[in-house]
PDB file of C-alpha atoms in Angstrom:
ATOM      1  CA  MET A   1      31.131  38.455 -24.846  1.00  0.00           C
ATOM      2  CA  THR A   2      29.208  41.341 -26.261  1.00  0.00           C
ATOM      3  CA  VAL A   3      30.504  44.874 -26.314  1.00  0.00           C
ATOM      4  CA  PRO A   4      28.523  47.263 -24.093  1.00  0.00           C
ATOM      5  CA  THR A   5      29.959  50.281 -25.861  1.00  0.00           C
ATOM      6  CA  THR A   6      29.718  51.613 -29.382  1.00  0.00           C
ATOM      7  CA  ASN A   7      32.533  52.318 -31.758  1.00  0.00           C
ATOM      8  CA  HIS A   8      32.049  56.011 -31.091  1.00  0.00           C
ATOM      9  CA  THR A   9      32.440  55.530 -27.334  1.00  0.00           C
ATOM     10  CA  MET A  10      35.499  53.332 -27.707  1.00  0.00           C
ATOM     11  CA  SER A  11      37.221  55.598 -30.196  1.00  0.00           C
ATOM     12  CA  ALA A  12      36.661  58.661 -28.026  1.00  0.00           C
ATOM     13  CA  SER A  13      39.329  57.463 -25.618  1.00  0.00           C
ATOM     14  CA  MET A  14      41.850  56.467 -28.285  1.00  0.00           C
ATOM     15  CA  PRO A  15      44.192  58.542 -30.451  1.00  0.00           C
ATOM     16  CA  ARG A  16      43.478  59.185 -34.089  1.00  0.00           C
ATOM     17  CA  PRO A  17      46.112  57.911 -36.504  1.00  0.00           C
ATOM     18  CA  ALA A  18      47.219  61.482 -37.204  1.00  0.00           C
ATOM     19  CA  GLU A  19      47.663  62.057 -33.470  1.00  0.00           C
ATOM     20  CA  ALA A  20      49.885  59.013 -32.958  1.00  0.00           C
ATOM     21  CA  PRO A  21      52.992  60.074 -31.047  1.00  0.00           C
ATOM     22  CA  ALA A  22      56.410  59.524 -32.519  1.00  0.00           C
ATOM     23  CA  THR A  23      58.504  58.672 -29.459  1.00  0.00           C
ATOM     24  CA  GLY A  24      58.731  55.184 -27.988  1.00  0.00           C
ATOM     25  CA  GLY A  25      57.680  56.377 -24.518  1.00  0.00           C
ATOM     26  CA  SER A  26      54.607  58.128 -25.885  1.00  0.00           C
ATOM     27  CA  ARG A  27      53.630  55.093 -27.957  1.00  0.00           C
ATOM     28  CA  LEU A  28      53.906  52.939 -24.852  1.00  0.00           C
ATOM     29  CA  ARG A  29      51.650  55.314 -22.906  1.00  0.00           C
ATOM     30  CA  TRP A  30      49.079  55.263 -25.705  1.00  0.00           C
ATOM     31  CA  ALA A  31      49.267  51.451 -25.850  1.00  0.00           C
ATOM     32  CA  LEU A  32      48.689  51.186 -22.094  1.00  0.00           C
ATOM     33  CA  ALA A  33      45.794  53.647 -22.316  1.00  0.00           C
ATOM     34  CA  ASP A  34      44.234  51.579 -25.111  1.00  0.00           C
ATOM     35  CA  ALA A  35      44.738  48.386 -23.118  1.00  0.00           C
ATOM     36  CA  TRP A  36      43.037  49.948 -20.089  1.00  0.00           C
ATOM     37  CA  THR A  37      40.088  50.917 -22.317  1.00  0.00           C
ATOM     38  CA  VAL A  38      39.653  47.263 -23.306  1.00  0.00           C
ATOM     39  CA  THR A  39      40.064  46.135 -19.684  1.00  0.00           C
ATOM     40  CA  ARG A  40      37.445  48.657 -18.584  1.00  0.00           C
ATOM     41  CA  ARG A  41      35.094  47.406 -21.311  1.00  0.00           C
ATOM     42  CA  ASP A  42      35.261  43.873 -19.880  1.00  0.00           C
ATOM     43  CA  LEU A  43      34.838  45.078 -16.294  1.00  0.00           C
ATOM     44  CA  ILE A  44      31.747  47.073 -17.271  1.00  0.00           C
ATOM     45  CA  HIS A  45      30.371  44.027 -19.047  1.00  0.00           C
ATOM     46  CA  TRP A  46      30.810  41.889 -15.939  1.00  0.00           C
ATOM     47  CA  ALA A  47      29.203  44.574 -13.776  1.00  0.00           C
ATOM     48  CA  ASN A  48      26.184  44.719 -16.083  1.00  0.00           C
ATOM     49  CA  GLN A  49      25.940  40.930 -16.439  1.00  0.00           C
ATOM     50  CA  PRO A  50      27.498  39.393 -13.294  1.00  0.00           C
ATOM     51  CA  GLY A  51      25.912  35.963 -13.724  1.00  0.00           C
ATOM     52  CA  MET A  52      28.936  34.285 -15.313  1.00  0.00           C
ATOM     53  CA  LEU A  53      31.329  35.825 -12.790  1.00  0.00           C
ATOM     54  CA  VAL A  54      29.214  34.626  -9.855  1.00  0.00           C
ATOM     55  CA  ALA A  55      28.899  31.162 -11.405  1.00  0.00           C
ATOM     56  CA  ASN A  56      32.679  30.881 -11.753  1.00  0.00           C
ATOM     57  CA  LEU A  57      33.160  31.948  -8.132  1.00  0.00           C
ATOM     58  CA  LEU A  58      30.602  29.434  -6.889  1.00  0.00           C
ATOM     59  CA  PHE A  59      32.176  26.656  -8.951  1.00  0.00           C
ATOM     60  CA  SER A  60      35.618  27.372  -7.482  1.00  0.00           C
ATOM     61  CA  VAL A  61      34.245  27.339  -3.941  1.00  0.00           C
ATOM     62  CA  LEU A  62      32.313  24.157  -4.697  1.00  0.00           C
ATOM     63  CA  VAL A  63      35.467  22.379  -5.898  1.00  0.00           C
ATOM     64  CA  LEU A  64      37.278  23.348  -2.697  1.00  0.00           C
ATOM     65  CA  LEU A  65      34.452  22.227  -0.405  1.00  0.00           C
ATOM     66  CA  MET A  66      33.810  19.050  -2.385  1.00  0.00           C
ATOM     67  CA  PHE A  67      37.401  17.882  -2.145  1.00  0.00           C
ATOM     68  CA  GLY A  68      37.569  18.891   1.500  1.00  0.00           C
ATOM     69  CA  PHE A  69      34.349  17.446   2.868  1.00  0.00           C
ATOM     70  CA  LEU A  70      33.529  14.617   0.435  1.00  0.00           C
ATOM     71  CA  PHE A  71      36.985  13.234  -0.320  1.00  0.00           C
ATOM     72  CA  GLY A  72      38.918  14.372   2.733  1.00  0.00           C
ATOM     73  CA  GLY A  73      38.278  11.233   4.735  1.00  0.00           C
ATOM     74  CA  ALA A  74      39.346   8.911   1.929  1.00  0.00           C
ATOM     75  CA  MET A  75      42.508  10.673   0.710  1.00  0.00           C
ATOM     76  CA  ALA A  76      45.843  10.134   2.415  1.00  0.00           C
ATOM     77  CA  ALA A  77      47.594  13.457   2.958  1.00  0.00           C
ATOM     78  CA  PRO A  78      50.986  14.215   4.527  1.00  0.00           C
ATOM     79  CA  GLY A  79      49.610  16.165   7.488  1.00  0.00           C
ATOM     80  CA  ASN A  80      46.531  18.314   8.080  1.00  0.00           C
ATOM     81  CA  TYR A  81      44.302  17.673   5.083  1.00  0.00           C
ATOM     82  CA  TRP A  82      42.928  21.193   4.680  1.00  0.00           C
ATOM     83  CA  GLU A  83      46.410  22.702   4.829  1.00  0.00           C
ATOM     84  CA  PHE A  84      47.548  20.186   2.233  1.00  0.00           C
ATOM     85  CA  LEU A  85      44.475  20.661   0.032  1.00  0.00           C
ATOM     86  CA  VAL A  86      44.113  24.438  -0.192  1.00  0.00           C
ATOM     87  CA  PRO A  87      47.376  25.248  -2.067  1.00  0.00           C
ATOM     88  CA  GLY A  88      46.539  22.577  -4.651  1.00  0.00           C
ATOM     89  CA  VAL A  89      43.001  23.851  -5.214  1.00  0.00           C
ATOM     90  CA  LEU A  90      44.127  27.487  -5.453  1.00  0.00           C
ATOM     91  CA  ALA A  91      46.742  26.649  -8.060  1.00  0.00           C
ATOM     92  CA  LEU A  92      44.325  24.396  -9.928  1.00  0.00           C
ATOM     93  CA  THR A  93      41.796  27.249 -10.054  1.00  0.00           C
ATOM     94  CA  MET A  94      44.423  29.520 -11.604  1.00  0.00           C
ATOM     95  CA  VAL A  95      45.011  26.924 -14.332  1.00  0.00           C
ATOM     96  CA  PHE A  96      41.324  26.232 -14.944  1.00  0.00           C
ATOM     97  CA  GLY A  97      40.825  29.961 -15.528  1.00  0.00           C
ATOM     98  CA  VAL A  98      42.334  29.385 -18.970  1.00  0.00           C
ATOM     99  CA  GLU A  99      38.952  27.984 -20.038  1.00  0.00           C
ATOM    100  CA  SER A 100      37.083  31.239 -19.476  1.00  0.00           C
ATOM    101  CA  THR A 101      39.875  33.181 -21.171  1.00  0.00           C
ATOM    102  CA  PHE A 102      40.014  31.328 -24.469  1.00  0.00           C
ATOM    103  CA  THR A 103      36.224  30.940 -24.542  1.00  0.00           C
ATOM    104  CA  ALA A 104      35.729  34.711 -24.170  1.00  0.00           C
ATOM    105  CA  VAL A 105      38.431  35.515 -26.741  1.00  0.00           C
ATOM    106  CA  ASN A 106      37.016  33.059 -29.261  1.00  0.00           C
ATOM    107  CA  THR A 107      33.456  34.320 -28.663  1.00  0.00           C
ATOM    108  CA  ASP A 108      34.521  37.905 -29.351  1.00  0.00           C
ATOM    109  CA  LEU A 109      36.267  36.686 -32.494  1.00  0.00           C
ATOM    110  CA  ALA A 110      33.242  34.718 -33.734  1.00  0.00           C
ATOM    111  CA  ARG A 111      30.811  37.592 -33.092  1.00  0.00           C
ATOM    112  CA  GLY A 112      32.910  40.142 -34.922  1.00  0.00           C
ATOM    113  CA  VAL A 113      33.778  42.114 -31.785  1.00  0.00           C
ATOM    114  CA  THR A 114      37.490  41.658 -32.420  1.00  0.00           C
ATOM    115  CA  ASP A 115      37.065  43.021 -35.960  1.00  0.00           C
ATOM    116  CA  ARG A 116      35.387  46.115 -34.526  1.00  0.00           C
ATOM    117  CA  PHE A 117      38.383  46.644 -32.249  1.00  0.00           C
ATOM    118  CA  ARG A 118      40.724  46.228 -35.196  1.00  0.00           C
ATOM    119  CA  SER A 119      38.868  48.958 -37.086  1.00  0.00           C
ATOM    120  CA  LEU A 120      39.658  51.464 -34.344  1.00  0.00           C
ATOM    121  CA  PRO A 121      42.865  53.559 -34.191  1.00  0.00           C
ATOM    122  CA  MET A 122      44.412  51.674 -31.290  1.00  0.00           C
ATOM    123  CA  ALA A 123      47.624  49.829 -30.481  1.00  0.00           C
ATOM    124  CA  GLY A 124      47.844  46.325 -31.923  1.00  0.00           C
ATOM    125  CA  SER A 125      48.593  44.798 -28.531  1.00  0.00           C
ATOM    126  CA  ALA A 126      45.817  46.641 -26.669  1.00  0.00           C
ATOM    127  CA  VAL A 127      43.070  44.068 -27.180  1.00  0.00           C
ATOM    128  CA  VAL A 128      45.069  41.090 -25.929  1.00  0.00           C
ATOM    129  CA  VAL A 129      46.725  43.041 -23.099  1.00  0.00           C
ATOM    130  CA  GLY A 130      43.368  44.488 -22.068  1.00  0.00           C
ATOM    131  CA  ARG A 131      41.798  41.039 -22.048  1.00  0.00           C
ATOM    132  CA  ALA A 132      44.663  39.756 -19.881  1.00  0.00           C
ATOM    133  CA  GLY A 133      44.275  42.661 -17.465  1.00  0.00           C
ATOM    134  CA  ALA A 134      40.553  42.085 -17.006  1.00  0.00           C
ATOM    135  CA  ASP A 135      40.932  38.346 -16.487  1.00  0.00           C
ATOM    136  CA  LEU A 136      43.782  38.849 -14.029  1.00  0.00           C
ATOM    137  CA  LEU A 137      41.607  41.188 -11.949  1.00  0.00           C
ATOM    138  CA  ASN A 138      38.870  38.562 -12.090  1.00  0.00           C
ATOM    139  CA  SER A 139      41.376  36.004 -10.783  1.00  0.00           C
ATOM    140  CA  VAL A 140      42.323  38.272  -7.868  1.00  0.00           C
ATOM    141  CA  VAL A 141      38.661  38.331  -6.809  1.00  0.00           C
ATOM    142  CA  THR A 142      38.392  34.553  -7.196  1.00  0.00           C
ATOM    143  CA  LEU A 143      41.546  34.046  -5.152  1.00  0.00           C
ATOM    144  CA  ALA A 144      40.264  36.341  -2.390  1.00  0.00           C
ATOM    145  CA  VAL A 145      36.951  34.452  -2.168  1.00  0.00           C
ATOM    146  CA  LEU A 146      38.716  31.088  -2.056  1.00  0.00           C
ATOM    147  CA  VAL A 147      41.144  32.251   0.629  1.00  0.00           C
ATOM    148  CA  ALA A 148      38.276  33.561   2.764  1.00  0.00           C
ATOM    149  CA  THR A 149      36.470  30.229   2.385  1.00  0.00           C
ATOM    150  CA  SER A 150      39.651  28.311   3.222  1.00  0.00           C
ATOM    151  CA  LEU A 151      40.232  30.320   6.373  1.00  0.00           C
ATOM    152  CA  ALA A 152      36.640  29.657   7.414  1.00  0.00           C
ATOM    153  CA  VAL A 153      37.066  25.863   7.171  1.00  0.00           C
ATOM    154  CA  GLY A 154      40.340  25.719   9.087  1.00  0.00           C
ATOM    155  CA  TRP A 155      43.216  26.346   6.664  1.00  0.00           C
ATOM    156  CA  GLN A 156      45.973  28.770   7.579  1.00  0.00           C
ATOM    157  CA  PRO A 157      49.486  29.677   6.463  1.00  0.00           C
ATOM    158  CA  HIS A 158      52.206  29.356   9.082  1.00  0.00           C
ATOM    159  CA  SER A 159      54.830  31.660   7.592  1.00  0.00           C
ATOM    160  CA  GLY A 160      55.362  35.385   7.884  1.00  0.00           C
ATOM    161  CA  ILE A 161      53.765  38.092   5.791  1.00  0.00           C
ATOM    162  CA  GLY A 162      56.575  38.080   3.215  1.00  0.00           C
ATOM    163  CA  PRO A 163      56.422  34.383   2.274  1.00  0.00           C
ATOM    164  CA  THR A 164      52.625  34.472   2.426  1.00  0.00           C
ATOM    165  CA  LEU A 165      52.413  37.325  -0.075  1.00  0.00           C
ATOM    166  CA  ALA A 166      55.103  35.706  -2.230  1.00  0.00           C
ATOM    167  CA  ALA A 167      52.948  32.579  -2.481  1.00  0.00           C
ATOM    168  CA  PHE A 168      49.981  34.635  -3.671  1.00  0.00           C
ATOM    169  CA  GLY A 169      52.278  36.309  -6.174  1.00  0.00           C
ATOM    170  CA  LEU A 170      53.304  32.911  -7.574  1.00  0.00           C
ATOM    171  CA  LEU A 171      49.653  31.898  -7.923  1.00  0.00           C
ATOM    172  CA  LEU A 172      48.869  35.060  -9.885  1.00  0.00           C
ATOM    173  CA  LEU A 173      52.025  34.617 -11.960  1.00  0.00           C
ATOM    174  CA  LEU A 174      50.795  31.156 -12.955  1.00  0.00           C
ATOM    175  CA  ARG A 175      47.410  32.658 -13.832  1.00  0.00           C
ATOM    176  CA  LEU A 176      49.091  35.339 -15.954  1.00  0.00           C
ATOM    177  CA  ALA A 177      50.964  32.658 -17.867  1.00  0.00           C
ATOM    178  CA  MET A 178      47.745  30.702 -18.405  1.00  0.00           C
ATOM    179  CA  LEU A 179      46.094  33.915 -19.606  1.00  0.00           C
ATOM    180  CA  TRP A 180      48.486  34.222 -22.520  1.00  0.00           C
ATOM    181  CA  VAL A 181      48.090  30.550 -23.337  1.00  0.00           C
ATOM    182  CA  GLY A 182      44.307  31.013 -23.308  1.00  0.00           C
ATOM    183  CA  ILE A 183      44.374  34.181 -25.405  1.00  0.00           C
ATOM    184  CA  TYR A 184      46.490  32.512 -28.058  1.00  0.00           C
ATOM    185  CA  LEU A 185      44.325  29.380 -28.132  1.00  0.00           C
ATOM    186  CA  GLY A 186      41.198  31.530 -28.360  1.00  0.00           C
ATOM    187  CA  LEU A 187      42.623  33.380 -31.358  1.00  0.00           C
ATOM    188  CA  VAL A 188      43.651  30.227 -33.250  1.00  0.00           C
ATOM    189  CA  ALA A 189      40.532  28.137 -32.498  1.00  0.00           C
ATOM    190  CA  LYS A 190      38.413  27.912 -35.650  1.00  0.00           C
ATOM    191  CA  SER A 191      35.048  26.928 -34.201  1.00  0.00           C
ATOM    192  CA  PRO A 192      33.063  26.352 -30.963  1.00  0.00           C
ATOM    193  CA  GLU A 193      33.847  22.653 -31.346  1.00  0.00           C
ATOM    194  CA  SER A 194      37.563  23.438 -31.151  1.00  0.00           C
ATOM    195  CA  VAL A 195      36.980  25.444 -27.990  1.00  0.00           C
ATOM    196  CA  MET A 196      35.103  22.531 -26.419  1.00  0.00           C
ATOM    197  CA  ALA A 197      37.946  20.155 -27.225  1.00  0.00           C
ATOM    198  CA  LEU A 198      40.429  22.521 -25.595  1.00  0.00           C
ATOM    199  CA  GLN A 199      38.247  22.785 -22.494  1.00  0.00           C
ATOM    200  CA  ILE A 200      38.256  19.003 -22.138  1.00  0.00           C
ATOM    201  CA  LEU A 201      42.059  18.865 -22.370  1.00  0.00           C
ATOM    202  CA  VAL A 202      42.505  21.359 -19.514  1.00  0.00           C
ATOM    203  CA  TRP A 203      41.254  18.850 -16.931  1.00  0.00           C
ATOM    204  CA  PRO A 204      43.826  16.080 -17.445  1.00  0.00           C
ATOM    205  CA  VAL A 205      46.583  18.698 -17.630  1.00  0.00           C
ATOM    206  CA  GLY A 206      45.414  20.120 -14.297  1.00  0.00           C
ATOM    207  CA  PHE A 207      45.003  16.831 -12.460  1.00  0.00           C
ATOM    208  CA  LEU A 208      48.230  15.317 -13.848  1.00  0.00           C
ATOM    209  CA  SER A 209      50.197  17.080 -11.119  1.00  0.00           C
ATOM    210  CA  ASN A 210      51.072  16.889  -7.445  1.00  0.00           C
ATOM    211  CA  ALA A 211      47.981  18.835  -6.390  1.00  0.00           C
ATOM    212  CA  PHE A 212      46.244  15.771  -4.942  1.00  0.00           C
ATOM    213  CA  VAL A 213      48.433  12.726  -5.618  1.00  0.00           C
ATOM    214  CA  SER A 214      52.159  12.206  -5.152  1.00  0.00           C
ATOM    215  CA  PRO A 215      53.969  11.691  -8.495  1.00  0.00           C
ATOM    216  CA  ALA A 216      55.948   8.926  -6.752  1.00  0.00           C
ATOM    217  CA  THR A 217      52.806   6.755  -6.670  1.00  0.00           C
ATOM    218  CA  MET A 218      52.306   7.027 -10.450  1.00  0.00           C
ATOM    219  CA  PRO A 219      53.941   4.881 -13.147  1.00  0.00           C
ATOM    220  CA  GLY A 220      57.445   6.177 -13.795  1.00  0.00           C
ATOM    221  CA  TRP A 221      56.773   7.959 -17.081  1.00  0.00           C
ATOM    222  CA  LEU A 222      53.512   9.442 -15.792  1.00  0.00           C
ATOM    223  CA  GLY A 223      55.122  10.616 -12.574  1.00  0.00           C
ATOM    224  CA  ALA A 224      57.857  12.343 -14.587  1.00  0.00           C
ATOM    225  CA  ILE A 225      55.235  14.223 -16.614  1.00  0.00           C
ATOM    226  CA  ALA A 226      53.451  15.221 -13.395  1.00  0.00           C
ATOM    227  CA  GLU A 227      56.668  16.546 -11.866  1.00  0.00           C
ATOM    228  CA  TRP A 228      57.470  18.604 -14.989  1.00  0.00           C
ATOM    229  CA  ASN A 229      53.958  20.081 -15.026  1.00  0.00           C
ATOM    230  CA  PRO A 230      54.234  23.845 -14.295  1.00  0.00           C
ATOM    231  CA  LEU A 231      51.253  23.459 -11.951  1.00  0.00           C
ATOM    232  CA  SER A 232      53.248  21.034  -9.780  1.00  0.00           C
ATOM    233  CA  ALA A 233      56.030  23.590  -9.315  1.00  0.00           C
ATOM    234  CA  THR A 234      53.576  26.266  -8.182  1.00  0.00           C
ATOM    235  CA  VAL A 235      51.735  23.906  -5.820  1.00  0.00           C
ATOM    236  CA  ALA A 236      54.972  22.728  -4.213  1.00  0.00           C
ATOM    237  CA  ALA A 237      56.299  26.288  -3.935  1.00  0.00           C
ATOM    238  CA  VAL A 238      53.110  27.618  -2.341  1.00  0.00           C
ATOM    239  CA  ARG A 239      53.043  24.756   0.170  1.00  0.00           C
ATOM    240  CA  GLN A 240      56.655  25.450   1.045  1.00  0.00           C
ATOM    241  CA  LEU A 241      56.140  29.198   1.432  1.00  0.00           C
ATOM    242  CA  TRP A 242      53.050  28.705   3.599  1.00  0.00           C
ATOM    243  CA  GLU A 243      54.716  25.864   5.523  1.00  0.00           C
ATOM    244  CA  ASN A 244      51.805  23.608   4.633  1.00  0.00           C
ATOM    245  CA  PRO A 245      52.334  19.821   4.328  1.00  0.00           C
ATOM    246  CA  SER A 246      53.544  18.509   0.989  1.00  0.00           C
ATOM    247  CA  TRP A 247      54.709  15.297  -0.631  1.00  0.00           C
ATOM    248  CA  SER A 248      58.269  14.306   0.170  1.00  0.00           C
ATOM    249  CA  SER A 249      60.534  13.925  -2.842  1.00  0.00           C
ATOM    250  CA  GLU A 250      64.252  14.038  -3.521  1.00  0.00           C
ATOM    251  CA  SER A 251      63.946  14.826  -7.212  1.00  0.00           C
ATOM    252  CA  TRP A 252      65.759  17.856  -8.602  1.00  0.00           C
ATOM    253  CA  LEU A 253      62.481  19.566  -9.538  1.00  0.00           C
ATOM    254  CA  ALA A 254      60.891  18.986  -6.131  1.00  0.00           C
ATOM    255  CA  THR A 255      63.855  20.428  -4.220  1.00  0.00           C
ATOM    256  CA  GLN A 256      63.710  23.784  -6.089  1.00  0.00           C
ATOM    257  CA  PRO A 257      59.964  24.511  -6.261  1.00  0.00           C
ATOM    258  CA  VAL A 258      60.116  28.303  -5.908  1.00  0.00           C
ATOM    259  CA  LEU A 259      62.688  28.624  -8.674  1.00  0.00           C
ATOM    260  CA  PHE A 260      60.636  26.547 -11.106  1.00  0.00           C
ATOM    261  CA  ALA A 261      57.398  28.266 -10.019  1.00  0.00           C
ATOM    262  CA  VAL A 262      58.972  31.443 -11.432  1.00  0.00           C
ATOM    263  CA  LEU A 263      60.754  29.960 -14.443  1.00  0.00           C
ATOM    264  CA  TRP A 264      57.823  27.982 -15.867  1.00  0.00           C
ATOM    265  CA  PRO A 265      55.343  30.898 -16.016  1.00  0.00           C
ATOM    266  CA  ALA A 266      58.079  33.237 -17.263  1.00  0.00           C
ATOM    267  CA  LEU A 267      58.824  30.824 -20.106  1.00  0.00           C
ATOM    268  CA  LEU A 268      55.136  30.465 -21.005  1.00  0.00           C
ATOM    269  CA  ILE A 269      54.670  34.242 -21.023  1.00  0.00           C
ATOM    270  CA  ALA A 270      57.796  34.724 -23.145  1.00  0.00           C
ATOM    271  CA  VAL A 271      56.421  32.276 -25.710  1.00  0.00           C
ATOM    272  CA  PHE A 272      52.691  32.987 -25.794  1.00  0.00           C
ATOM    273  CA  PHE A 273      52.604  36.771 -25.301  1.00  0.00           C
ATOM    274  CA  PRO A 274      54.369  37.549 -28.600  1.00  0.00           C
ATOM    275  CA  LEU A 275      52.481  34.726 -30.308  1.00  0.00           C
ATOM    276  CA  SER A 276      49.161  36.220 -29.146  1.00  0.00           C
ATOM    277  CA  VAL A 277      50.027  39.730 -30.337  1.00  0.00           C
ATOM    278  CA  ARG A 278      51.303  38.391 -33.656  1.00  0.00           C
ATOM    279  CA  ARG A 279      48.213  36.239 -34.171  1.00  0.00           C
ATOM    280  CA  TYR A 280      45.909  39.175 -33.398  1.00  0.00           C
ATOM    281  CA  ARG A 281      47.677  41.351 -35.951  1.00  0.00           C
ATOM    282  CA  GLN A 282      47.402  38.602 -38.594  1.00  0.00           C
ATOM    283  CA  LEU A 283      43.674  37.942 -38.156  1.00  0.00           C
ATOM    284  CA  SER A 284      42.568  39.795 -41.281  1.00  0.00           C
ATOM    285  CA  ARG A 285      45.404  38.556 -43.499  1.00  0.00           C
TER     286      ARG A 285
END
């Protein structure tokens, strides 16, 4: 992505090195302010050039409608097909968002935008945190559009407001984890060819899950991989919280979906957040 602001504009909202506060609380406030500046930069860019954002929204809706109307009659589902399908597509969309994240990060890196940020007196974590904030807001919009479309075609949750909101929280938690994976991959990718290879790998990772097919129908080793996929935990947890139909399984992972839908993203964030910040700080070394 290109930067719609100049160095002068960006630096106006950030502290000079001599003004850097000494206390931990003040440094945290400055870091959050810097991160919001980067988030705002991306939001302004999307507002000025909304084509990519609209295309991503249309693609997500197209995937939902394609699986529902084209494949719905041929796929065996444990209950109402739309109620079975929607949680899987929503979770899959959160995972596929990693593509736009690492592509944008790598594009900024290749065009020298990241170097311009590094030349400014700002917190070392601000660029990656700001990128994560902008993409997470983008995902909230995508999720809202998909939910509206799902309601229009007949899907509905059957639980109360608490479990319903908890399910949306798990979807966004998965997206947050994928954000940090994407940011790190975008920072370590050396060329556009590397980015393309990573984009191709996202699809088998996404579909090797319980989103559309029961792991019990797969070969033993493949079914085990599908059950251990973090996406599978989120899909199963969301179906349970919304009281939507799901695959029956007695495996240890399948009987504790909400727990693993929290643990998997938390583990990914714990690993890739510090790796992303460290990699960003080492770019010029």
